[in-house]
Amino acid sequence: MSSERPALRSLLFVPGTRTGWLAKAEAAGADAAILDLEDAVPPAGKPAARDHVAEAVANMTGDMALFVRINPLDGWAGAQDLRAVALPRLAGVVLPKVNGPADVLLADRLLSWCEREHGLPDGHIALVPLLESAAALREAYEIARAAPRVAYLGAVTGKGGDVERAIGYRWSRDGTETLALRSRVLLDARAAAVPCPVAGLWTDIADLDGLRAFAEQNRSLGYEGMVAIHPSHVPVINEVFSPSPEELARYERLIAAVDRAQAGGAGAITFEGEMVDEAMAARARAALGGGP
């Protein structure tokens, strides 16, 4: 089931206490919304927020994918969250405070029970483990391989967050201090065959130029999308993680050139000043949605 997860360019956090803001996420063009029951909800408000989020999931319409960040599974709140929101319309669960593969296995088992309860196929709901500690980041590959439903795994290195505190780096606008970390986590995710890895996040709401540069850096590394915290960030992220018309046109020309060369018995050819072969054509076909 995990290989069939759709690519998501933008995943926008929405507080679990503000489910009415889902309309804003859709209007911004977010590919997915993440209703947050963890950090965005004070302890006293969690039961009410859980009810509101469950209602929102049950009544969700439209094409935007819907995720829920539950509370950690080291207490009853997280398990109650899962039971309430694991409904047919839910695309995935964002699992915080993951320390290792055992946390993923527990979440996977609980989700399987919830899916059976609602008559859903096993693996219907994706699982997105958040790597927020040094131990989790070091074990990214094992965490990624722990369950087939793991998807969208990546390094989320927002300013002042759990990862900065855990690693001890000093955040900078150009992201130099986390470049190696984001690259290594991406390699672990790819090696584990996790579909559609996403990175994140940019916390300066007004700095859209900084957001664009950070998104472009993540796309260059090989990420397929980013987590966002504000609707104004969504159009920038969507643009960066979408191929431009010029890129699409070049892919089509490259494929046509390689096909013509192969029909004539040639392999590698010169195309617009570069040497290309079937490997480059396969990459172009994948970018156009034609598969490998």
PDB file of C-alpha atoms in Angstrom, residues 72-169:
ATOM      1  CA  PRO A  72       2.877  10.758  21.724  1.00  0.00           C
ATOM      2  CA  LEU A  73       2.014   7.118  22.306  1.00  0.00           C
ATOM      3  CA  ASP A  74       3.746   7.073  25.690  1.00  0.00           C
ATOM      4  CA  GLY A  75       0.388   7.916  27.272  1.00  0.00           C
ATOM      5  CA  TRP A  76      -3.326   7.268  26.804  1.00  0.00           C
ATOM      6  CA  ALA A  77      -3.930  10.545  24.987  1.00  0.00           C
ATOM      7  CA  GLY A  78      -2.125   9.353  21.864  1.00  0.00           C
ATOM      8  CA  ALA A  79      -4.012   6.048  21.776  1.00  0.00           C
ATOM      9  CA  GLN A  80      -7.318   7.870  22.249  1.00  0.00           C
ATOM     10  CA  ASP A  81      -6.392  10.214  19.415  1.00  0.00           C
ATOM     11  CA  LEU A  82      -5.755   7.277  17.089  1.00  0.00           C
ATOM     12  CA  ARG A  83      -9.033   5.578  17.955  1.00  0.00           C
ATOM     13  CA  ALA A  84     -10.961   8.792  17.327  1.00  0.00           C
ATOM     14  CA  VAL A  85      -9.428   9.910  14.018  1.00  0.00           C
ATOM     15  CA  ALA A  86      -8.525   6.659  12.192  1.00  0.00           C
ATOM     16  CA  LEU A  87     -11.456   7.054   9.805  1.00  0.00           C
ATOM     17  CA  PRO A  88     -11.781   6.289   6.077  1.00  0.00           C
ATOM     18  CA  ARG A  89     -11.098   9.898   5.016  1.00  0.00           C
ATOM     19  CA  LEU A  90      -7.838  10.112   6.976  1.00  0.00           C
ATOM     20  CA  ALA A  91      -4.754  10.005   4.745  1.00  0.00           C
ATOM     21  CA  GLY A  92      -2.198   9.655   7.484  1.00  0.00           C
ATOM     22  CA  VAL A  93      -1.104  10.022  11.080  1.00  0.00           C
ATOM     23  CA  VAL A  94       1.861  12.184  12.067  1.00  0.00           C
ATOM     24  CA  LEU A  95       3.581  10.509  15.012  1.00  0.00           C
ATOM     25  CA  PRO A  96       5.618  12.844  17.282  1.00  0.00           C
ATOM     26  CA  LYS A  97       8.473  12.112  19.670  1.00  0.00           C
ATOM     27  CA  VAL A  98       9.604   8.937  17.918  1.00  0.00           C
ATOM     28  CA  ASN A  99      12.674   7.435  19.567  1.00  0.00           C
ATOM     29  CA  GLY A 100      13.136   4.309  17.477  1.00  0.00           C
ATOM     30  CA  PRO A 101      11.514   1.522  15.442  1.00  0.00           C
ATOM     31  CA  ALA A 102       9.578   0.205  18.454  1.00  0.00           C
ATOM     32  CA  ASP A 103       7.449   3.374  18.492  1.00  0.00           C
ATOM     33  CA  VAL A 104       6.615   2.886  14.819  1.00  0.00           C
ATOM     34  CA  LEU A 105       5.720  -0.775  15.364  1.00  0.00           C
ATOM     35  CA  LEU A 106       3.348   0.174  18.188  1.00  0.00           C
ATOM     36  CA  ALA A 107       1.643   2.834  16.078  1.00  0.00           C
ATOM     37  CA  ASP A 108       1.418   0.438  13.145  1.00  0.00           C
ATOM     38  CA  ARG A 109      -0.236  -2.220  15.283  1.00  0.00           C
ATOM     39  CA  LEU A 110      -2.739   0.216  16.748  1.00  0.00           C
ATOM     40  CA  LEU A 111      -3.562   1.611  13.321  1.00  0.00           C
ATOM     41  CA  SER A 112      -4.154  -1.901  11.976  1.00  0.00           C
ATOM     42  CA  TRP A 113      -6.685  -2.504  14.754  1.00  0.00           C
ATOM     43  CA  CYS A 114      -8.399   0.793  13.981  1.00  0.00           C
ATOM     44  CA  GLU A 115      -8.522  -0.032  10.269  1.00  0.00           C
ATOM     45  CA  ARG A 116     -10.147  -3.388  10.983  1.00  0.00           C
ATOM     46  CA  GLU A 117     -12.670  -1.651  13.211  1.00  0.00           C
ATOM     47  CA  HIS A 118     -13.739   0.548  10.287  1.00  0.00           C
ATOM     48  CA  GLY A 119     -13.499  -2.102   7.587  1.00  0.00           C
ATOM     49  CA  LEU A 120     -10.462  -0.503   5.961  1.00  0.00           C
ATOM     50  CA  PRO A 121      -7.646  -2.433   4.294  1.00  0.00           C
ATOM     51  CA  ASP A 122      -4.488  -2.882   6.331  1.00  0.00           C
ATOM     52  CA  GLY A 123      -2.079  -0.047   5.542  1.00  0.00           C
ATOM     53  CA  HIS A 124      -4.800   2.321   4.323  1.00  0.00           C
ATOM     54  CA  ILE A 125      -3.593   5.084   6.670  1.00  0.00           C
ATOM     55  CA  ALA A 126      -0.025   6.343   6.184  1.00  0.00           C
ATOM     56  CA  LEU A 127       2.300   6.885   9.126  1.00  0.00           C
ATOM     57  CA  VAL A 128       4.667   9.862   9.266  1.00  0.00           C
ATOM     58  CA  PRO A 129       7.202   9.490  12.105  1.00  0.00           C
ATOM     59  CA  LEU A 130       8.710  12.770  13.282  1.00  0.00           C
ATOM     60  CA  LEU A 131      12.452  12.547  13.927  1.00  0.00           C
ATOM     61  CA  GLU A 132      12.777  15.002  16.801  1.00  0.00           C
ATOM     62  CA  SER A 133      15.638  13.556  18.848  1.00  0.00           C
ATOM     63  CA  ALA A 134      19.259  12.695  18.168  1.00  0.00           C
ATOM     64  CA  ALA A 135      18.455   9.002  18.626  1.00  0.00           C
ATOM     65  CA  ALA A 136      15.617   9.131  16.105  1.00  0.00           C
ATOM     66  CA  LEU A 137      17.696  10.995  13.553  1.00  0.00           C
ATOM     67  CA  ARG A 138      20.511   8.478  13.937  1.00  0.00           C
ATOM     68  CA  GLU A 139      18.058   5.588  13.443  1.00  0.00           C
ATOM     69  CA  ALA A 140      16.162   7.137  10.530  1.00  0.00           C
ATOM     70  CA  TYR A 141      16.795   4.137   8.273  1.00  0.00           C
ATOM     71  CA  GLU A 142      15.550   1.606  10.843  1.00  0.00           C
ATOM     72  CA  ILE A 143      12.544   3.779  11.661  1.00  0.00           C
ATOM     73  CA  ALA A 144      11.736   4.072   7.961  1.00  0.00           C
ATOM     74  CA  ARG A 145      11.865   0.294   7.507  1.00  0.00           C
ATOM     75  CA  ALA A 146       9.849  -0.538  10.616  1.00  0.00           C
ATOM     76  CA  ALA A 147       6.465  -0.666   8.859  1.00  0.00           C
ATOM     77  CA  PRO A 148       5.279  -0.597   5.224  1.00  0.00           C
ATOM     78  CA  ARG A 149       2.843   2.225   5.983  1.00  0.00           C
ATOM     79  CA  VAL A 150       5.682   4.700   6.755  1.00  0.00           C
ATOM     80  CA  ALA A 151       5.614   7.535   4.204  1.00  0.00           C
ATOM     81  CA  TYR A 152       6.607  11.195   3.819  1.00  0.00           C
ATOM     82  CA  LEU A 153       9.523  10.713   6.232  1.00  0.00           C
ATOM     83  CA  GLY A 154      12.130  13.478   6.240  1.00  0.00           C
ATOM     84  CA  ALA A 155      14.111  15.925   8.321  1.00  0.00           C
ATOM     85  CA  VAL A 156      12.054  18.771   9.816  1.00  0.00           C
ATOM     86  CA  THR A 157      14.578  21.335  11.040  1.00  0.00           C
ATOM     87  CA  GLY A 158      12.576  24.419  11.932  1.00  0.00           C
ATOM     88  CA  LYS A 159      14.108  27.264  13.879  1.00  0.00           C
ATOM     89  CA  GLY A 160      13.993  26.823  17.639  1.00  0.00           C
ATOM     90  CA  GLY A 161      12.303  23.432  17.518  1.00  0.00           C
ATOM     91  CA  ASP A 162      12.965  20.038  19.058  1.00  0.00           C
ATOM     92  CA  VAL A 163      15.644  19.121  16.510  1.00  0.00           C
ATOM     93  CA  GLU A 164      17.663  22.296  17.117  1.00  0.00           C
ATOM     94  CA  ARG A 165      17.547  21.648  20.840  1.00  0.00           C
ATOM     95  CA  ALA A 166      18.448  17.968  20.434  1.00  0.00           C
ATOM     96  CA  ILE A 167      21.403  18.501  18.099  1.00  0.00           C
ATOM     97  CA  GLY A 168      22.628  21.849  19.414  1.00  0.00           C
ATOM     98  CA  TYR A 169      23.172  23.601  16.089  1.00  0.00           C
TER      99      TYR A 169
END
